Amino acid sequence: MQVAPSILSADFARLAASVARVTPGADLLHVDVMDGRFVPNLTIGPMVVEALRKVTELPLDVHMMVAEPERFLADFRRAGADLITVHWEACTHLERVVSAIRDLGALAGVALNPATPVECLIDILPEVDLVLVMSVNPGFAGQAFWPRAVEKIRRLAAMRGARERPLIAVDGGINPETAQAVRLAGADIAVAGSAVFGADDPLAAIAAIRGN
Ligand code: DX5
Ligand code: ZN
């Protein structure tokens, strides 16, 4: 399984150093963008993505917890986002938003809140590069893993069948134990914030989450 450390739990005053510490073990760098409206928290915008782009070669995975995310797609792509994930719940015209992300040359991801069934994506699945199954209600790091996400991942893997895409990612409450459960269910990528940046040895934490 691939691991995407979430910088939400990093030391923001020493962001480049925090990223450098996890880089040898990371496959992607997960960047949580929150607008204070779709979720009750405010975090970072394209300027921070642009700054990160200059200090890392890791693919930048931008998770937009933003209402009407289409307003900011070009800004994040210009800043250096490689993968842009929008929430199903935030898009009235999801197919248009997914096409717009791909037209910008980025990979397109769709995130699902815990209460949103994976079956919502059945008609758009071939157009999506990644599905991000939320295993917490988005907004904050350090929340407890929602166990029913495992069953959602299993159903999504069955919907995908023998195809390689979309990739299945999971975000929220990931630690070595919950990572094993989601990996066995079919997840390709685990996002982890506090379990990585809160560990004394972040690289050992990543290895334990990866599990193979
Ligand atoms: C939650 C964010 C997550 C968060 C995960 O809203 O989308 O990416 O950083 O943090 P942990 O791994 O601590 O649950
Ligand atoms: Zn996230």
PDB file of C-alpha atoms and ligand atoms in Angstrom:
ATOM      1  CA  MET A   1       0.000   0.000   0.000  1.00  0.00           C
ATOM      2  CA  GLN A   2       1.170   3.538  -0.704  1.00  0.00           C
ATOM      3  CA  VAL A   3       1.304   6.113   2.084  1.00  0.00           C
ATOM      4  CA  ALA A   4       0.473   9.813   1.801  1.00  0.00           C
ATOM      5  CA  PRO A   5       1.491  11.765   4.918  1.00  0.00           C
ATOM      6  CA  SER A   6      -0.957  14.607   5.583  1.00  0.00           C
ATOM      7  CA  ILE A   7       0.822  17.857   6.400  1.00  0.00           C
ATOM      8  CA  LEU A   8      -2.155  18.972   8.482  1.00  0.00           C
ATOM      9  CA  SER A   9      -0.316  17.425  11.448  1.00  0.00           C
ATOM     10  CA  ALA A  10       3.104  18.828  10.512  1.00  0.00           C
ATOM     11  CA  ASP A  11       4.855  21.751  12.157  1.00  0.00           C
ATOM     12  CA  PHE A  12       3.651  24.648   9.993  1.00  0.00           C
ATOM     13  CA  ALA A  13       6.499  26.893  11.137  1.00  0.00           C
ATOM     14  CA  ARG A  14       8.979  24.290   9.858  1.00  0.00           C
ATOM     15  CA  LEU A  15       7.054  22.867   6.961  1.00  0.00           C
ATOM     16  CA  ALA A  16      10.002  22.169   4.647  1.00  0.00           C
ATOM     17  CA  ALA A  17      11.895  20.360   7.417  1.00  0.00           C
ATOM     18  CA  SER A  18       8.802  18.335   8.364  1.00  0.00           C
ATOM     19  CA  VAL A  19       8.310  17.307   4.742  1.00  0.00           C
ATOM     20  CA  ALA A  20      11.977  16.382   4.370  1.00  0.00           C
ATOM     21  CA  ARG A  21      11.707  14.080   7.374  1.00  0.00           C
ATOM     22  CA  VAL A  22       8.900  12.001   5.846  1.00  0.00           C
ATOM     23  CA  THR A  23       9.995  12.175   2.203  1.00  0.00           C
ATOM     24  CA  PRO A  24      12.114   8.983   2.084  1.00  0.00           C
ATOM     25  CA  GLY A  25       9.052   6.913   3.044  1.00  0.00           C
ATOM     26  CA  ALA A  26       6.261   8.828   1.335  1.00  0.00           C
ATOM     27  CA  ASP A  27       4.614   8.158  -2.015  1.00  0.00           C
ATOM     28  CA  LEU A  28       2.532  11.350  -2.121  1.00  0.00           C
ATOM     29  CA  LEU A  29       2.210  14.431   0.037  1.00  0.00           C
ATOM     30  CA  HIS A  30      -1.380  15.042   1.153  1.00  0.00           C
ATOM     31  CA  VAL A  31      -2.407  18.691   1.494  1.00  0.00           C
ATOM     32  CA  ASP A  32      -5.688  19.416   3.305  1.00  0.00           C
ATOM     33  CA  VAL A  33      -7.428  22.535   2.025  1.00  0.00           C
ATOM     34  CA  MET A  34     -10.342  23.668   4.214  1.00  0.00           C
ATOM     35  CA  ASP A  35     -12.535  26.688   3.603  1.00  0.00           C
ATOM     36  CA  GLY A  36     -14.410  27.195   6.877  1.00  0.00           C
ATOM     37  CA  ARG A  37     -17.653  26.525   5.018  1.00  0.00           C
ATOM     38  CA  PHE A  38     -17.702  22.985   3.640  1.00  0.00           C
ATOM     39  CA  VAL A  39     -15.904  22.022   6.854  1.00  0.00           C
ATOM     40  CA  PRO A  40     -15.708  24.001  10.109  1.00  0.00           C
ATOM     41  CA  ASN A  41     -11.992  24.717   9.869  1.00  0.00           C
ATOM     42  CA  LEU A  42      -9.670  26.924   7.822  1.00  0.00           C
ATOM     43  CA  THR A  43      -6.289  25.755   6.631  1.00  0.00           C
ATOM     44  CA  ILE A  44      -4.190  26.533   3.619  1.00  0.00           C
ATOM     45  CA  GLY A  45      -4.444  27.800   0.063  1.00  0.00           C
ATOM     46  CA  PRO A  46      -2.529  27.728  -3.221  1.00  0.00           C
ATOM     47  CA  MET A  47       0.346  29.837  -1.879  1.00  0.00           C
ATOM     48  CA  VAL A  48       1.390  27.070   0.486  1.00  0.00           C
ATOM     49  CA  VAL A  49       1.124  24.494  -2.305  1.00  0.00           C
ATOM     50  CA  GLU A  50       3.362  26.707  -4.427  1.00  0.00           C
ATOM     51  CA  ALA A  51       5.891  26.932  -1.602  1.00  0.00           C
ATOM     52  CA  LEU A  52       5.819  23.152  -1.091  1.00  0.00           C
ATOM     53  CA  ARG A  53       6.307  22.592  -4.813  1.00  0.00           C
ATOM     54  CA  LYS A  54       9.687  24.292  -4.511  1.00  0.00           C
ATOM     55  CA  VAL A  55      10.941  22.058  -1.693  1.00  0.00           C
ATOM     56  CA  THR A  56       9.711  18.582  -2.671  1.00  0.00           C
ATOM     57  CA  GLU A  57       9.539  16.326  -5.683  1.00  0.00           C
ATOM     58  CA  LEU A  58       6.782  14.203  -4.148  1.00  0.00           C
ATOM     59  CA  PRO A  59       3.485  14.311  -6.044  1.00  0.00           C
ATOM     60  CA  LEU A  60       1.225  16.864  -4.343  1.00  0.00           C
ATOM     61  CA  ASP A  61      -2.188  15.457  -3.497  1.00  0.00           C
ATOM     62  CA  VAL A  62      -4.557  18.349  -2.795  1.00  0.00           C
ATOM     63  CA  HIS A  63      -7.677  17.372  -0.840  1.00  0.00           C
ATOM     64  CA  MET A  64     -10.166  20.194  -1.299  1.00  0.00           C
ATOM     65  CA  MET A  65     -12.662  20.365   1.542  1.00  0.00           C
ATOM     66  CA  VAL A  66     -14.140  23.410  -0.109  1.00  0.00           C
ATOM     67  CA  ALA A  67     -17.616  24.444  -1.259  1.00  0.00           C
ATOM     68  CA  GLU A  68     -17.795  25.010  -5.044  1.00  0.00           C
ATOM     69  CA  PRO A  69     -14.217  23.795  -5.558  1.00  0.00           C
ATOM     70  CA  GLU A  70     -14.362  24.661  -9.268  1.00  0.00           C
ATOM     71  CA  ARG A  71     -13.508  28.252  -8.261  1.00  0.00           C
ATOM     72  CA  PHE A  72      -9.981  27.239  -7.273  1.00  0.00           C
ATOM     73  CA  LEU A  73      -8.947  24.333  -9.517  1.00  0.00           C
ATOM     74  CA  ALA A  74      -6.759  26.392 -11.853  1.00  0.00           C
ATOM     75  CA  ASP A  75      -5.069  28.130  -8.913  1.00  0.00           C
ATOM     76  CA  PHE A  76      -4.096  24.848  -7.282  1.00  0.00           C
ATOM     77  CA  ARG A  77      -2.953  23.326 -10.558  1.00  0.00           C
ATOM     78  CA  ARG A  78      -0.809  26.385 -11.312  1.00  0.00           C
ATOM     79  CA  ALA A  79       0.629  26.121  -7.799  1.00  0.00           C
ATOM     80  CA  GLY A  80       1.807  22.591  -8.565  1.00  0.00           C
ATOM     81  CA  ALA A  81      -0.936  20.140  -7.569  1.00  0.00           C
ATOM     82  CA  ASP A  82      -0.560  16.770  -9.314  1.00  0.00           C
ATOM     83  CA  LEU A  83      -3.780  15.253  -7.991  1.00  0.00           C
ATOM     84  CA  ILE A  84      -6.826  17.327  -7.096  1.00  0.00           C
ATOM     85  CA  THR A  85      -9.571  15.689  -5.055  1.00  0.00           C
ATOM     86  CA  VAL A  86     -12.958  17.336  -4.644  1.00  0.00           C
ATOM     87  CA  HIS A  87     -15.853  16.227  -2.465  1.00  0.00           C
ATOM     88  CA  TRP A  88     -18.891  14.590  -4.033  1.00  0.00           C
ATOM     89  CA  GLU A  89     -20.999  16.552  -1.513  1.00  0.00           C
ATOM     90  CA  ALA A  90     -19.526  19.888  -2.673  1.00  0.00           C
ATOM     91  CA  CYS A  91     -20.182  19.499  -6.412  1.00  0.00           C
ATOM     92  CA  THR A  92     -23.558  19.987  -8.063  1.00  0.00           C
ATOM     93  CA  HIS A  93     -22.050  19.144 -11.462  1.00  0.00           C
ATOM     94  CA  LEU A  94     -19.424  16.592 -10.524  1.00  0.00           C
ATOM     95  CA  GLU A  95     -18.760  15.344 -14.046  1.00  0.00           C
ATOM     96  CA  ARG A  96     -17.963  18.880 -15.169  1.00  0.00           C
ATOM     97  CA  VAL A  97     -15.579  19.409 -12.239  1.00  0.00           C
ATOM     98  CA  VAL A  98     -13.788  16.103 -12.844  1.00  0.00           C
ATOM     99  CA  SER A  99     -13.385  16.968 -16.548  1.00  0.00           C
ATOM    100  CA  ALA A 100     -12.055  20.410 -15.633  1.00  0.00           C
ATOM    101  CA  ILE A 101      -9.399  18.879 -13.357  1.00  0.00           C
ATOM    102  CA  ARG A 102      -8.302  16.514 -16.122  1.00  0.00           C
ATOM    103  CA  ASP A 103      -8.286  19.322 -18.701  1.00  0.00           C
ATOM    104  CA  LEU A 104      -5.835  21.151 -16.443  1.00  0.00           C
ATOM    105  CA  GLY A 105      -3.524  18.140 -16.706  1.00  0.00           C
ATOM    106  CA  ALA A 106      -3.983  16.883 -13.140  1.00  0.00           C
ATOM    107  CA  LEU A 107      -5.351  13.581 -11.901  1.00  0.00           C
ATOM    108  CA  ALA A 108      -8.931  13.862 -10.653  1.00  0.00           C
ATOM    109  CA  GLY A 109     -10.039  12.456  -7.318  1.00  0.00           C
ATOM    110  CA  VAL A 110     -13.455  12.375  -5.670  1.00  0.00           C
ATOM    111  CA  ALA A 111     -13.826  12.175  -1.874  1.00  0.00           C
ATOM    112  CA  LEU A 112     -16.838  10.686  -0.103  1.00  0.00           C
ATOM    113  CA  ASN A 113     -17.950  11.625   3.401  1.00  0.00           C
ATOM    114  CA  PRO A 114     -18.799   8.705   5.693  1.00  0.00           C
ATOM    115  CA  ALA A 115     -22.538   9.003   5.000  1.00  0.00           C
ATOM    116  CA  THR A 116     -22.165   9.106   1.207  1.00  0.00           C
ATOM    117  CA  PRO A 117     -22.403   5.635  -0.352  1.00  0.00           C
ATOM    118  CA  VAL A 118     -19.755   4.548  -2.865  1.00  0.00           C
ATOM    119  CA  GLU A 119     -22.581   3.599  -5.240  1.00  0.00           C
ATOM    120  CA  CYS A 120     -23.056   7.360  -5.922  1.00  0.00           C
ATOM    121  CA  LEU A 121     -20.030   7.100  -8.197  1.00  0.00           C
ATOM    122  CA  ILE A 122     -21.159   4.219 -10.367  1.00  0.00           C
ATOM    123  CA  ASP A 123     -21.830   6.333 -13.448  1.00  0.00           C
ATOM    124  CA  ILE A 124     -18.678   8.399 -13.239  1.00  0.00           C
ATOM    125  CA  LEU A 125     -16.211   5.733 -12.120  1.00  0.00           C
ATOM    126  CA  PRO A 126     -14.389   5.409 -15.481  1.00  0.00           C
ATOM    127  CA  GLU A 127     -13.685   9.164 -15.490  1.00  0.00           C
ATOM    128  CA  VAL A 128     -12.196   9.285 -11.992  1.00  0.00           C
ATOM    129  CA  ASP A 129      -8.515   8.603 -11.248  1.00  0.00           C
ATOM    130  CA  LEU A 130      -8.916   8.166  -7.491  1.00  0.00           C
ATOM    131  CA  VAL A 131     -11.682   7.797  -4.917  1.00  0.00           C
ATOM    132  CA  LEU A 132     -10.919   9.022  -1.411  1.00  0.00           C
ATOM    133  CA  VAL A 133     -13.028   7.201   1.152  1.00  0.00           C
ATOM    134  CA  MET A 134     -13.253   9.350   4.277  1.00  0.00           C
ATOM    135  CA  SER A 135     -12.942   7.337   7.455  1.00  0.00           C
ATOM    136  CA  VAL A 136     -13.711  10.393   9.603  1.00  0.00           C
ATOM    137  CA  ASN A 137     -15.966  13.372   9.042  1.00  0.00           C
ATOM    138  CA  PRO A 138     -13.539  15.801   7.417  1.00  0.00           C
ATOM    139  CA  GLY A 139     -12.312  18.921   9.163  1.00  0.00           C
ATOM    140  CA  PHE A 140      -9.746  17.910  11.734  1.00  0.00           C
ATOM    141  CA  ALA A 141      -6.742  15.653  12.236  1.00  0.00           C
ATOM    142  CA  GLY A 142      -6.565  13.164  15.079  1.00  0.00           C
ATOM    143  CA  GLN A 143     -10.134  11.804  14.978  1.00  0.00           C
ATOM    144  CA  ALA A 144     -11.026   8.155  15.556  1.00  0.00           C
ATOM    145  CA  PHE A 145     -11.317   5.838  12.543  1.00  0.00           C
ATOM    146  CA  TRP A 146     -14.895   5.101  11.447  1.00  0.00           C
ATOM    147  CA  PRO A 147     -14.888   1.276  11.093  1.00  0.00           C
ATOM    148  CA  ARG A 148     -17.627   1.053   8.448  1.00  0.00           C
ATOM    149  CA  ALA A 149     -15.229   2.660   5.965  1.00  0.00           C
ATOM    150  CA  VAL A 150     -13.690  -0.806   5.595  1.00  0.00           C
ATOM    151  CA  GLU A 151     -16.912  -2.191   4.155  1.00  0.00           C
ATOM    152  CA  LYS A 152     -17.216   0.817   1.816  1.00  0.00           C
ATOM    153  CA  ILE A 153     -13.713   0.144   0.491  1.00  0.00           C
ATOM    154  CA  ARG A 154     -14.654  -3.484  -0.128  1.00  0.00           C
ATOM    155  CA  ARG A 155     -17.735  -2.435  -2.109  1.00  0.00           C
ATOM    156  CA  LEU A 156     -15.723   0.112  -4.091  1.00  0.00           C
ATOM    157  CA  ALA A 157     -13.076  -2.495  -4.921  1.00  0.00           C
ATOM    158  CA  ALA A 158     -15.858  -4.772  -6.172  1.00  0.00           C
ATOM    159  CA  MET A 159     -17.280  -1.944  -8.324  1.00  0.00           C
ATOM    160  CA  ARG A 160     -13.827  -1.407  -9.848  1.00  0.00           C
ATOM    161  CA  GLY A 161     -13.474  -5.107 -10.592  1.00  0.00           C
ATOM    162  CA  ALA A 162     -10.365  -6.052 -12.567  1.00  0.00           C
ATOM    163  CA  ARG A 163      -9.644  -2.486 -13.699  1.00  0.00           C
ATOM    164  CA  GLU A 164      -6.647  -0.599 -12.278  1.00  0.00           C
ATOM    165  CA  ARG A 165      -8.458   2.702 -11.855  1.00  0.00           C
ATOM    166  CA  PRO A 166      -9.796   4.430  -9.910  1.00  0.00           C
ATOM    167  CA  LEU A 167      -7.202   4.104  -7.187  1.00  0.00           C
ATOM    168  CA  ILE A 168      -8.788   3.666  -3.772  1.00  0.00           C
ATOM    169  CA  ALA A 169      -7.492   5.958  -1.033  1.00  0.00           C
ATOM    170  CA  VAL A 170      -8.632   6.294   2.559  1.00  0.00           C
ATOM    171  CA  ASP A 171      -8.278   9.279   4.873  1.00  0.00           C
ATOM    172  CA  GLY A 172      -8.827   9.711   8.607  1.00  0.00           C
ATOM    173  CA  GLY A 173      -7.776   7.844  11.736  1.00  0.00           C
ATOM    174  CA  ILE A 174      -5.180   5.736   9.936  1.00  0.00           C
ATOM    175  CA  ASN A 175      -2.627   4.008  12.168  1.00  0.00           C
ATOM    176  CA  PRO A 176      -0.837   0.661  11.667  1.00  0.00           C
ATOM    177  CA  GLU A 177      -3.913  -1.312  12.833  1.00  0.00           C
ATOM    178  CA  THR A 178      -6.584   0.488  10.810  1.00  0.00           C
ATOM    179  CA  ALA A 179      -4.177   0.548   7.843  1.00  0.00           C
ATOM    180  CA  GLN A 180      -4.052  -3.232   7.834  1.00  0.00           C
ATOM    181  CA  ALA A 181      -7.846  -3.423   7.746  1.00  0.00           C
ATOM    182  CA  VAL A 182      -8.164  -1.015   4.825  1.00  0.00           C
ATOM    183  CA  ARG A 183      -5.315  -2.674   2.927  1.00  0.00           C
ATOM    184  CA  LEU A 184      -7.011  -6.070   3.200  1.00  0.00           C
ATOM    185  CA  ALA A 185     -10.252  -4.470   2.004  1.00  0.00           C
ATOM    186  CA  GLY A 186      -8.557  -3.187  -1.166  1.00  0.00           C
ATOM    187  CA  ALA A 187      -7.175   0.299  -0.452  1.00  0.00           C
ATOM    188  CA  ASP A 188      -4.205   1.370  -2.582  1.00  0.00           C
ATOM    189  CA  ILE A 189      -3.256   4.524  -0.664  1.00  0.00           C
ATOM    190  CA  ALA A 190      -3.513   5.405   3.032  1.00  0.00           C
ATOM    191  CA  VAL A 191      -3.468   9.059   4.092  1.00  0.00           C
ATOM    192  CA  ALA A 192      -2.125   9.572   7.598  1.00  0.00           C
ATOM    193  CA  GLY A 193      -1.571  12.756   9.575  1.00  0.00           C
ATOM    194  CA  SER A 194      -1.167  12.407  13.315  1.00  0.00           C
ATOM    195  CA  ALA A 195       0.099   8.801  13.172  1.00  0.00           C
ATOM    196  CA  VAL A 196       3.038   9.962  11.033  1.00  0.00           C
ATOM    197  CA  PHE A 197       3.862  13.478  12.235  1.00  0.00           C
ATOM    198  CA  GLY A 198       3.027  12.686  15.849  1.00  0.00           C
ATOM    199  CA  ALA A 199       5.387   9.709  15.926  1.00  0.00           C
ATOM    200  CA  ASP A 200       8.900   9.854  17.366  1.00  0.00           C
ATOM    201  CA  ASP A 201      10.058   8.041  14.243  1.00  0.00           C
ATOM    202  CA  PRO A 202       7.861   9.115  11.295  1.00  0.00           C
ATOM    203  CA  LEU A 203       9.616   6.777   8.843  1.00  0.00           C
ATOM    204  CA  ALA A 204       8.973   3.768  11.073  1.00  0.00           C
ATOM    205  CA  ALA A 205       5.333   4.869  11.375  1.00  0.00           C
ATOM    206  CA  ILE A 206       5.039   5.066   7.582  1.00  0.00           C
ATOM    207  CA  ALA A 207       6.588   1.605   7.204  1.00  0.00           C
ATOM    208  CA  ALA A 208       4.144   0.179   9.763  1.00  0.00           C
ATOM    209  CA  ILE A 209       1.197   1.779   7.944  1.00  0.00           C
ATOM    210  CA  ARG A 210       2.417   0.549   4.557  1.00  0.00           C
ATOM    211  CA  GLY A 211       2.545  -2.954   5.983  1.00  0.00           C
ATOM    212  CA  ASN A 212       4.401  -4.611   3.111  1.00  0.00           C
TER     213      ASN A 212
HETATM  214  C1  DX5 B   1      -9.301  15.269   7.820  1.00  0.00           C
HETATM  215  C2  DX5 B   1      -8.234  15.386   6.772  1.00  0.00           C
HETATM  216  C3  DX5 B   1      -7.186  14.351   6.927  1.00  0.00           C
HETATM  217  C4  DX5 B   1      -6.401  14.488   8.206  1.00  0.00           C
HETATM  218  C5  DX5 B   1      -6.106  13.124   8.701  1.00  0.00           C
HETATM  219  O1  DX5 B   1     -10.321  16.123   7.543  1.00  0.00           O
HETATM  220  O2  DX5 B   1      -8.780  15.251   5.474  1.00  0.00           O
HETATM  221  O3  DX5 B   1      -6.317  14.273   5.806  1.00  0.00           O
HETATM  222  O4  DX5 B   1      -5.193  15.184   8.054  1.00  0.00           O
HETATM  223  O5  DX5 B   1      -5.549  13.190   9.950  1.00  0.00           O
HETATM  224  P1  DX5 B   1      -5.422  11.901  10.867  1.00  0.00           P
HETATM  225  O6  DX5 B   1      -4.579  10.917  10.089  1.00  0.00           O
HETATM  226  O7  DX5 B   1      -4.775  12.406  12.084  1.00  0.00           O
HETATM  227  O8  DX5 B   1      -6.820  11.382  11.091  1.00  0.00           O
HETATM  228 ZN    ZN B   2      -7.339  14.833   3.814  1.00  0.00          ZN
END
